[in-house]
mmCIF file of C-alpha atoms in Angstrom:
data_model
loop_
_atom_site.group_PDB
_atom_site.id
_atom_site.type_symbol
_atom_site.label_atom_id
_atom_site.label_comp_id
_atom_site.label_asym_id
_atom_site.label_seq_id
_atom_site.Cartn_x
_atom_site.Cartn_y
_atom_site.Cartn_z
ATOM 1 C CA MET A 167 46.772 70.898 -81.407
ATOM 2 C CA ALA A 168 50.527 70.594 -80.952
ATOM 3 C CA SER A 169 51.868 67.123 -81.656
ATOM 4 C CA SER A 170 54.553 67.141 -78.987
ATOM 5 C CA LEU A 171 54.011 65.174 -75.808
ATOM 6 C CA LYS A 172 54.296 66.894 -72.495
ATOM 7 C CA THR A 173 56.602 65.633 -69.783
ATOM 8 C CA LYS A 174 58.004 66.639 -66.443
ATOM 9 C CA ASN A 175 61.288 64.761 -66.570
ATOM 10 C CA ASN A 176 63.749 63.158 -68.962
ATOM 11 C CA ASP A 177 64.554 59.591 -67.902
ATOM 12 C CA ASP A 178 67.106 58.566 -70.518
ATOM 13 C CA LEU A 179 67.641 54.811 -70.213
ATOM 14 C CA GLY A 180 71.004 54.944 -71.920
ATOM 15 C CA PHE A 181 69.881 54.997 -75.553
ATOM 16 C CA GLY A 182 70.921 58.617 -76.022
ATOM 17 C CA THR A 183 68.961 61.557 -77.360
ATOM 18 C CA LYS A 184 69.707 60.732 -80.995
ATOM 19 C CA GLY A 185 69.104 57.421 -82.672
ATOM 20 C CA ALA A 186 66.720 55.241 -84.656
ATOM 21 C CA ASP A 187 62.973 55.585 -84.316
ATOM 22 C CA ARG A 188 62.901 52.227 -82.539
ATOM 23 C CA SER A 189 65.378 51.768 -79.700
ATOM 24 C CA MET A 190 64.478 48.176 -78.824
ATOM 25 C CA LYS A 191 63.120 45.276 -80.839
ATOM 26 C CA LYS A 192 60.133 43.205 -79.795
ATOM 27 C CA ASP A 193 62.390 40.397 -78.533
ATOM 28 C CA GLY A 194 64.148 42.810 -76.168
ATOM 29 C CA SER A 195 67.391 43.109 -78.151
ATOM 30 C CA PHE A 196 68.748 46.543 -78.969
ATOM 31 C CA ASN A 197 68.108 47.944 -82.433
ATOM 32 C CA LEU A 198 71.811 48.566 -82.910
ATOM 33 C CA GLU A 199 74.400 47.639 -85.518
ATOM 34 C CA ARG A 200 78.028 47.613 -84.378
ATOM 35 C CA VAL A 201 80.877 48.177 -86.828
ATOM 36 C CA GLY A 202 84.619 48.568 -86.459
ATOM 37 C CA GLU A 203 85.014 45.552 -84.179
ATOM 38 C CA PRO A 204 87.872 43.073 -84.695
ATOM 39 C CA LYS A 205 86.906 40.072 -86.817
ATOM 40 C CA PHE A 206 88.061 37.605 -84.174
ATOM 41 C CA LYS A 207 86.973 38.430 -80.635
ATOM 42 C CA ASN A 208 88.334 35.845 -78.229
ATOM 43 C CA TYR A 209 86.651 37.681 -75.357
ATOM 44 C CA GLU A 210 83.248 36.930 -76.917
ATOM 45 C CA ILE A 211 83.649 33.169 -77.460
ATOM 46 C CA TYR A 212 82.035 32.038 -74.204
ATOM 47 C CA HIS A 213 79.242 34.603 -74.407
ATOM 48 C CA THR A 214 78.487 33.595 -78.008
ATOM 49 C CA LEU A 215 78.418 29.885 -77.213
ATOM 50 C CA ILE A 216 76.246 30.331 -74.126
ATOM 51 C CA THR A 217 73.699 32.634 -75.787
ATOM 52 C CA MET A 218 73.366 31.327 -79.358
ATOM 53 C CA SER A 219 70.228 29.408 -80.285
ATOM 54 C CA TRP A 220 70.049 25.657 -79.632
ATOM 55 C CA PRO A 221 69.966 24.676 -83.341
ATOM 56 C CA LYS A 222 73.109 26.723 -84.004
ATOM 57 C CA PHE A 223 74.831 25.314 -80.915
ATOM 58 C CA ILE A 224 74.052 21.697 -81.841
ATOM 59 C CA LEU A 225 75.111 22.340 -85.445
ATOM 60 C CA LEU A 226 78.393 23.875 -84.257
ATOM 61 C CA ILE A 227 79.140 20.902 -81.971
ATOM 62 C CA THR A 228 78.331 18.451 -84.776
ATOM 63 C CA ILE A 229 80.500 20.275 -87.300
ATOM 64 C CA GLY A 230 83.357 20.476 -84.796
ATOM 65 C CA TYR A 231 83.084 16.760 -84.017
ATOM 66 C CA LEU A 232 83.037 15.740 -87.694
ATOM 67 C CA ALA A 233 85.826 18.151 -88.675
ATOM 68 C CA THR A 234 88.105 16.942 -85.874
ATOM 69 C CA ASN A 235 87.612 13.295 -86.848
ATOM 70 C CA LEU A 236 88.163 14.073 -90.530
ATOM 71 C CA ILE A 237 91.442 15.811 -89.732
ATOM 72 C CA PHE A 238 92.775 12.958 -87.581
ATOM 73 C CA ALA A 239 91.481 10.324 -90.015
ATOM 74 C CA THR A 240 93.438 12.058 -92.768
ATOM 75 C CA VAL A 241 96.563 12.034 -90.592
ATOM 76 C CA TYR A 242 96.190 8.292 -89.850
ATOM 77 C CA PHE A 243 95.530 7.550 -93.505
ATOM 78 C CA PHE A 244 98.648 9.342 -94.739
ATOM 79 C CA LEU A 245 100.794 7.820 -91.995
ATOM 80 C CA GLY A 246 99.919 4.506 -93.558
ATOM 81 C CA MET A 247 97.337 1.940 -92.604
ATOM 82 C CA GLY A 248 100.187 -0.328 -91.545
ATOM 83 C CA GLU A 249 100.409 1.870 -88.450
ATOM 84 C CA LEU A 250 96.958 0.634 -87.388
ATOM 85 C CA LYS A 251 96.472 -2.964 -86.330
ATOM 86 C CA GLY A 252 93.196 -4.680 -87.194
ATOM 87 C CA VAL A 253 92.291 -2.759 -90.341
ATOM 88 C CA GLU A 254 90.483 -5.218 -92.640
ATOM 89 C CA ALA A 255 89.589 -2.911 -95.534
ATOM 90 C CA VAL A 256 91.583 -3.371 -98.737
ATOM 91 C CA ASP A 257 90.571 -0.373 -100.875
ATOM 92 C CA SER A 258 91.470 3.228 -100.032
ATOM 93 C CA THR A 259 87.907 4.438 -99.481
ATOM 94 C CA HIS A 260 87.067 1.832 -96.863
ATOM 95 C CA GLN A 261 90.502 2.245 -95.255
ATOM 96 C CA PHE A 262 89.769 5.957 -94.802
ATOM 97 C CA PHE A 263 86.437 5.104 -93.173
ATOM 98 C CA GLU A 264 88.271 2.682 -90.868
ATOM 99 C CA ALA A 265 90.630 5.510 -89.914
ATOM 100 C CA PHE A 266 87.684 7.868 -89.383
ATOM 101 C CA PHE A 267 85.853 5.492 -87.052
ATOM 102 C CA PHE A 268 89.086 4.705 -85.193
ATOM 103 C CA SER A 269 89.529 8.457 -84.744
ATOM 104 C CA SER A 270 86.009 8.813 -83.341
ATOM 105 C CA GLN A 271 86.653 5.983 -80.874
ATOM 106 C CA THR A 272 89.943 7.565 -79.799
ATOM 107 C CA LEU A 273 88.467 11.064 -79.502
ATOM 108 C CA THR A 274 85.673 9.819 -77.246
ATOM 109 C CA THR A 275 88.054 7.414 -75.396
ATOM 110 C CA LEU A 276 85.634 4.634 -76.335
ATOM 111 C CA GLY A 277 88.062 2.209 -77.977
ATOM 112 C CA TYR A 278 86.396 -1.016 -79.117
ATOM 113 C CA GLY A 279 89.809 -2.641 -79.444
ATOM 114 C CA ARG A 280 89.549 -4.119 -82.943
ATOM 115 C CA VAL A 281 91.718 -1.359 -84.446
ATOM 116 C CA SER A 282 94.683 -0.065 -82.450
ATOM 117 C CA PRO A 283 97.880 1.883 -83.180
ATOM 118 C CA ILE A 284 101.081 -0.147 -83.387
ATOM 119 C CA GLY A 285 103.558 2.393 -84.725
ATOM 120 C CA ILE A 286 105.200 5.234 -82.798
ATOM 121 C CA SER A 287 103.750 7.832 -85.140
ATOM 122 C CA ALA A 288 100.155 6.578 -84.963
ATOM 123 C CA SER A 289 100.406 6.054 -81.188
ATOM 124 C CA THR A 290 101.629 9.627 -80.730
ATOM 125 C CA VAL A 291 98.767 11.013 -82.814
ATOM 126 C CA ALA A 292 96.264 8.843 -80.902
ATOM 127 C CA ALA A 293 97.625 10.098 -77.571
ATOM 128 C CA ILE A 294 97.265 13.721 -78.699
ATOM 129 C CA GLU A 295 93.752 13.054 -79.991
ATOM 130 C CA SER A 296 92.623 11.356 -76.799
ATOM 131 C CA MET A 297 93.858 14.289 -74.722
ATOM 132 C CA MET A 298 92.086 16.694 -77.071
ATOM 133 C CA GLY A 299 88.933 14.609 -76.755
ATOM 134 C CA LEU A 300 88.988 14.776 -72.963
ATOM 135 C CA LEU A 301 89.444 18.552 -72.985
ATOM 136 C CA SER A 302 86.879 19.249 -75.713
ATOM 137 C CA PHE A 303 84.175 17.067 -74.179
ATOM 138 C CA ALA A 304 84.792 18.597 -70.771
ATOM 139 C CA LEU A 305 84.334 22.014 -72.396
ATOM 140 C CA ALA A 306 81.189 20.898 -74.245
ATOM 141 C CA THR A 307 79.751 19.463 -71.022
ATOM 142 C CA GLY A 308 80.406 22.736 -69.213
ATOM 143 C CA LEU A 309 78.708 24.699 -71.993
ATOM 144 C CA LEU A 310 75.692 22.393 -71.908
ATOM 145 C CA TYR A 311 75.418 22.813 -68.145
ATOM 146 C CA GLY A 312 75.786 26.571 -68.468
ATOM 147 C CA ARG A 313 73.056 26.777 -71.096
ATOM 148 C CA PHE A 314 70.630 24.654 -69.063
ATOM 149 C CA SER A 315 71.379 26.282 -65.712
ATOM 150 C CA ARG A 316 71.352 29.903 -66.905
ATOM 151 C CA PRO A 317 68.289 31.589 -65.368
ATOM 152 C CA GLN A 318 66.185 33.193 -68.053
ATOM 153 C CA ALA A 319 62.768 34.790 -68.005
ATOM 154 C CA LYS A 320 60.404 33.462 -70.650
ATOM 155 C CA LEU A 321 57.583 35.964 -70.787
ATOM 156 C CA LEU A 322 54.955 36.316 -73.484
ATOM 157 C CA TYR A 323 53.771 39.865 -74.201
ATOM 158 C CA SER A 324 50.678 40.879 -76.119
ATOM 159 C CA GLU A 325 51.487 41.934 -79.670
ATOM 160 C CA ASN A 326 49.726 45.261 -79.255
ATOM 161 C CA ALA A 327 49.159 47.880 -76.610
ATOM 162 C CA ILE A 328 45.562 49.075 -76.442
ATOM 163 C CA ILE A 329 43.784 52.272 -75.465
ATOM 164 C CA ALA A 330 40.604 51.331 -73.625
ATOM 165 C CA PRO A 331 38.264 52.719 -70.959
ATOM 166 C CA TYR A 332 39.820 52.708 -67.524
ATOM 167 C CA ARG A 333 37.711 53.787 -64.550
ATOM 168 C CA ASP A 334 36.409 57.255 -65.477
ATOM 169 C CA MET A 335 39.102 57.872 -68.104
ATOM 170 C CA THR A 336 41.104 55.919 -70.662
ATOM 171 C CA GLY A 337 44.251 53.890 -70.168
ATOM 172 C CA LEU A 338 47.107 52.582 -72.271
ATOM 173 C CA MET A 339 47.438 48.849 -71.596
ATOM 174 C CA PHE A 340 49.335 45.721 -72.570
ATOM 175 C CA ARG A 341 49.544 42.372 -70.851
ATOM 176 C CA LEU A 342 52.001 39.563 -70.294
ATOM 177 C CA VAL A 343 52.137 36.030 -68.966
ATOM 178 C CA ASN A 344 54.889 33.764 -67.665
ATOM 179 C CA MET A 345 55.491 30.940 -70.171
ATOM 180 C CA ARG A 346 57.392 28.806 -67.659
ATOM 181 C CA ARG A 347 55.972 26.908 -64.714
ATOM 182 C CA ASN A 348 58.536 28.422 -62.357
ATOM 183 C CA GLN A 349 57.491 30.887 -59.680
ATOM 184 C CA LEU A 350 58.333 34.548 -60.190
ATOM 185 C CA ILE A 351 58.044 36.713 -57.102
ATOM 186 C CA GLU A 352 58.603 40.406 -56.386
ATOM 187 C CA VAL A 353 57.889 41.271 -60.035
ATOM 188 C CA GLU A 354 58.591 44.913 -60.904
ATOM 189 C CA MET A 355 57.593 46.686 -64.110
ATOM 190 C CA GLU A 356 58.971 49.919 -65.525
ATOM 191 C CA VAL A 357 57.648 51.564 -68.692
ATOM 192 C CA THR A 358 59.432 54.491 -70.314
ATOM 193 C CA LEU A 359 58.119 56.567 -73.178
ATOM 194 C CA ALA A 360 60.551 57.727 -75.867
ATOM 195 C CA TRP A 361 59.482 60.264 -78.497
ATOM 196 C CA PHE A 362 60.643 63.049 -80.806
ATOM 197 C CA GLU A 363 59.121 66.490 -80.705
ATOM 198 C CA LYS A 364 58.061 68.066 -83.980
ATOM 199 C CA ASN A 365 61.011 69.484 -85.977
ATOM 200 C CA ASN A 366 63.361 68.455 -83.186
ATOM 201 C CA PRO A 367 65.863 65.578 -83.696
ATOM 202 C CA ILE A 368 66.449 65.275 -79.942
ATOM 203 C CA ARG A 369 64.718 62.235 -78.465
ATOM 204 C CA GLN A 370 62.904 62.724 -75.165
ATOM 205 C CA PHE A 371 62.293 60.158 -72.431
ATOM 206 C CA THR A 372 59.855 60.051 -69.552
ATOM 207 C CA ARG A 373 58.872 57.290 -67.153
ATOM 208 C CA LEU A 374 55.155 56.557 -67.292
ATOM 209 C CA PRO A 375 53.201 56.236 -64.040
ATOM 210 C CA LEU A 376 51.442 52.873 -63.827
ATOM 211 C CA GLU A 377 48.337 51.725 -62.042
ATOM 212 C CA ARG A 378 50.538 49.103 -60.391
ATOM 213 C CA ASN A 379 54.257 48.677 -61.004
ATOM 214 C CA LYS A 380 54.906 45.764 -58.650
ATOM 215 C CA ILE A 381 53.215 42.492 -57.726
ATOM 216 C CA ASN A 382 54.410 39.980 -55.176
ATOM 217 C CA LEU A 383 53.243 36.866 -57.052
ATOM 218 C CA PHE A 384 52.726 36.196 -60.769
ATOM 219 C CA PRO A 385 50.547 33.058 -61.148
ATOM 220 C CA THR A 386 48.346 34.234 -64.056
ATOM 221 C CA SER A 387 48.462 37.108 -66.550
ATOM 222 C CA TRP A 388 49.252 40.718 -65.668
ATOM 223 C CA THR A 389 47.720 43.678 -67.476
ATOM 224 C CA ILE A 390 49.927 46.767 -67.251
ATOM 225 C CA VAL A 391 47.873 49.976 -67.193
ATOM 226 C CA HIS A 392 49.062 53.530 -67.678
ATOM 227 C CA PRO A 393 46.154 55.825 -66.703
ATOM 228 C CA ILE A 394 45.797 58.672 -69.200
ATOM 229 C CA ASP A 395 45.081 61.388 -66.664
ATOM 230 C CA GLU A 396 46.415 64.888 -66.071
ATOM 231 C CA ASN A 397 49.877 63.431 -65.363
ATOM 232 C CA SER A 398 50.022 61.473 -68.625
ATOM 233 C CA PRO A 399 52.021 62.739 -71.633
ATOM 234 C CA PHE A 400 49.222 61.335 -73.815
ATOM 235 C CA LEU A 401 46.670 63.742 -72.363
ATOM 236 C CA GLY A 402 44.523 65.205 -75.134
ATOM 237 C CA LYS A 403 46.368 63.453 -77.964
ATOM 238 C CA ASN A 404 44.909 61.195 -80.638
ATOM 239 C CA LEU A 405 46.620 58.257 -82.301
ATOM 240 C CA GLU A 406 47.688 60.281 -85.340
ATOM 241 C CA GLU A 407 49.434 62.856 -83.174
ATOM 242 C CA ILE A 408 51.063 60.146 -81.073
ATOM 243 C CA MET A 409 52.400 58.444 -84.215
ATOM 244 C CA GLU A 410 53.780 61.745 -85.492
ATOM 245 C CA THR A 411 56.073 61.861 -82.453
ATOM 246 C CA LYS A 412 57.392 58.339 -83.251
ATOM 247 C CA ALA A 413 56.458 57.330 -79.721
ATOM 248 C CA GLU A 414 57.868 54.087 -78.330
ATOM 249 C CA LEU A 415 57.106 52.312 -75.080
ATOM 250 C CA ILE A 416 60.247 50.686 -73.643
ATOM 251 C CA VAL A 417 59.247 47.927 -71.236
ATOM 252 C CA LEU A 418 61.634 46.661 -68.550
ATOM 253 C CA LEU A 419 60.703 43.874 -66.128
ATOM 254 C CA LYS A 420 62.647 42.536 -63.157
ATOM 255 C CA ALA A 421 61.661 39.523 -61.066
ATOM 256 C CA PHE A 422 63.092 37.004 -58.623
ATOM 257 C CA ASP A 423 63.110 33.426 -59.931
ATOM 258 C CA ASP A 424 62.287 31.162 -57.006
ATOM 259 C CA THR A 425 63.650 28.075 -58.816
ATOM 260 C CA PHE A 426 67.165 29.434 -59.406
ATOM 261 C CA SER A 427 67.097 31.940 -56.522
ATOM 262 C CA GLN A 428 68.336 34.620 -58.903
ATOM 263 C CA THR A 429 66.998 37.813 -60.395
ATOM 264 C CA VAL A 430 65.821 37.610 -64.010
ATOM 265 C CA TYR A 431 65.026 40.354 -66.505
ATOM 266 C CA SER A 432 62.843 40.779 -69.564
ATOM 267 C CA ARG A 433 62.496 43.563 -72.149
ATOM 268 C CA THR A 434 60.283 44.507 -75.070
ATOM 269 C CA SER A 435 58.901 47.614 -76.757
ATOM 270 C CA TYR A 436 55.789 48.931 -78.473
ATOM 271 C CA ARG A 437 55.802 51.485 -81.280
ATOM 272 C CA ALA A 438 52.866 53.860 -81.686
ATOM 273 C CA GLU A 439 51.897 51.915 -84.825
ATOM 274 C CA GLU A 440 51.299 48.940 -82.544
ATOM 275 C CA PHE A 441 48.767 50.828 -80.394
ATOM 276 C CA ARG A 442 45.117 49.885 -80.893
ATOM 277 C CA TYR A 443 42.293 52.255 -80.008
ATOM 278 C CA GLY A 444 38.887 51.154 -78.749
ATOM 279 C CA LYS A 445 39.906 47.578 -77.933
ATOM 280 C CA LYS A 446 39.485 45.475 -74.836
ATOM 281 C CA PHE A 447 41.443 42.390 -73.808
ATOM 282 C CA LEU A 448 39.380 39.237 -73.429
ATOM 283 C CA PRO A 449 39.872 37.221 -70.223
ATOM 284 C CA MET A 450 42.527 34.528 -70.420
ATOM 285 C CA PHE A 451 41.241 32.369 -67.575
ATOM 286 C CA THR A 452 38.048 30.634 -66.495
ATOM 287 C CA ILE A 453 36.982 29.055 -63.232
ATOM 288 C CA LEU A 454 36.368 25.295 -63.488
ATOM 289 C CA GLU A 455 33.760 23.376 -61.528
ATOM 290 C CA SER A 456 36.574 21.745 -59.596
ATOM 291 C CA GLY A 457 37.535 25.164 -58.262
ATOM 292 C CA LYS A 458 40.736 25.403 -60.292
ATOM 293 C CA THR A 459 41.576 28.356 -62.500
ATOM 294 C CA ARG A 460 42.337 27.496 -66.126
ATOM 295 C CA MET A 461 44.458 29.955 -68.082
ATOM 296 C CA ASP A 462 44.646 29.766 -71.886
ATOM 297 C CA LEU A 463 47.921 31.269 -73.109
ATOM 298 C CA ARG A 464 46.578 31.259 -76.669
ATOM 299 C CA LEU A 465 44.326 34.178 -75.687
ATOM 300 C CA ILE A 466 47.193 36.552 -74.892
ATOM 301 C CA ASN A 467 46.298 38.663 -77.957
ATOM 302 C CA ALA A 468 42.524 38.117 -77.865
ATOM 303 C CA MET A 469 40.681 41.443 -78.051
ATOM 304 C CA GLU A 470 37.234 42.744 -78.815
ATOM 305 C CA ASN A 471 36.031 46.116 -80.041
ATOM 306 C CA ILE A 472 34.624 48.431 -77.428
ATOM 307 C CA GLN A 473 33.015 51.822 -77.738
ATOM 308 C CA ILE A 474 34.829 54.531 -75.822
ATOM 309 C CA PRO A 475 32.292 57.101 -74.619
ATOM 310 C CA ALA A 476 32.575 60.658 -75.877
ATOM 311 C CA GLY A 477 34.553 62.989 -73.679
ATOM 312 C CA LYS A 478 37.412 60.584 -73.022
ATOM 313 C CA ILE A 479 40.790 62.256 -73.245
ATOM 314 C CA VAL A 480 42.255 60.239 -76.137
ATOM 315 C CA SER A 481 40.475 59.850 -79.471
ATOM 316 C CA ASN A 482 41.102 57.678 -82.493
#
């Protein structure tokens, strides 16, 4: 049996016909390494600060705050502690700490009043630092607001796609759930298959038909099903043949976030090695006596073995 997958169209998503076996990582980022860029990219500063992880952002703010105070404390110290009124420390180490804490009070415009500049030089430095503090904290506040207010989809996908009985055939399935409590409406799903034909370095793309590619509301989990029928590129193939083509499912989701009144997006991918044959997803929700539906997000990857009857169009 030929290992190539059949298709009727070539829906290139923009990855190109040549590239790595995996176009997209599980987290939705592109499997791409960029070189030749300038070391300092001022046009990327805002994007980097707004998209970096929270631990890195907090660490960067902390380092910036400490570094700024160390610099100004050093300036005050070398100007001479006689330029600062109210300094009670007698040794150099404690005088430097006095200058550091005076700098932190000036930078934040807090000013307890015990230590104050009395010389022209120290007063000038304090004025510059206070202005810098106002601008930097205004910038930090804007970044914090931007990070909190940025609409972002937080969807949890099953780790594997499965091949299981579907009606009178088999189907390729995976499922997802909304991790947030916000309401997603008009949810649209698009799944594209990327693969390489045997002895051909040109990557092919085709959009897979789905049982349902759009739902109006998304309160529980959603199992995406691609029926393996006469229109499926997987028709008559087994898992070994599918893996030989380096097949990859590229998953694109678009939804309207009712909380932010904006459109959000989510991406992930499944390699053929992540397909599981003869599995069935276990239900994620139960009906309580109170009439409520309880959904357990811990069961997103829960599966059980199931026997696929002979004669189905995909074999293990």
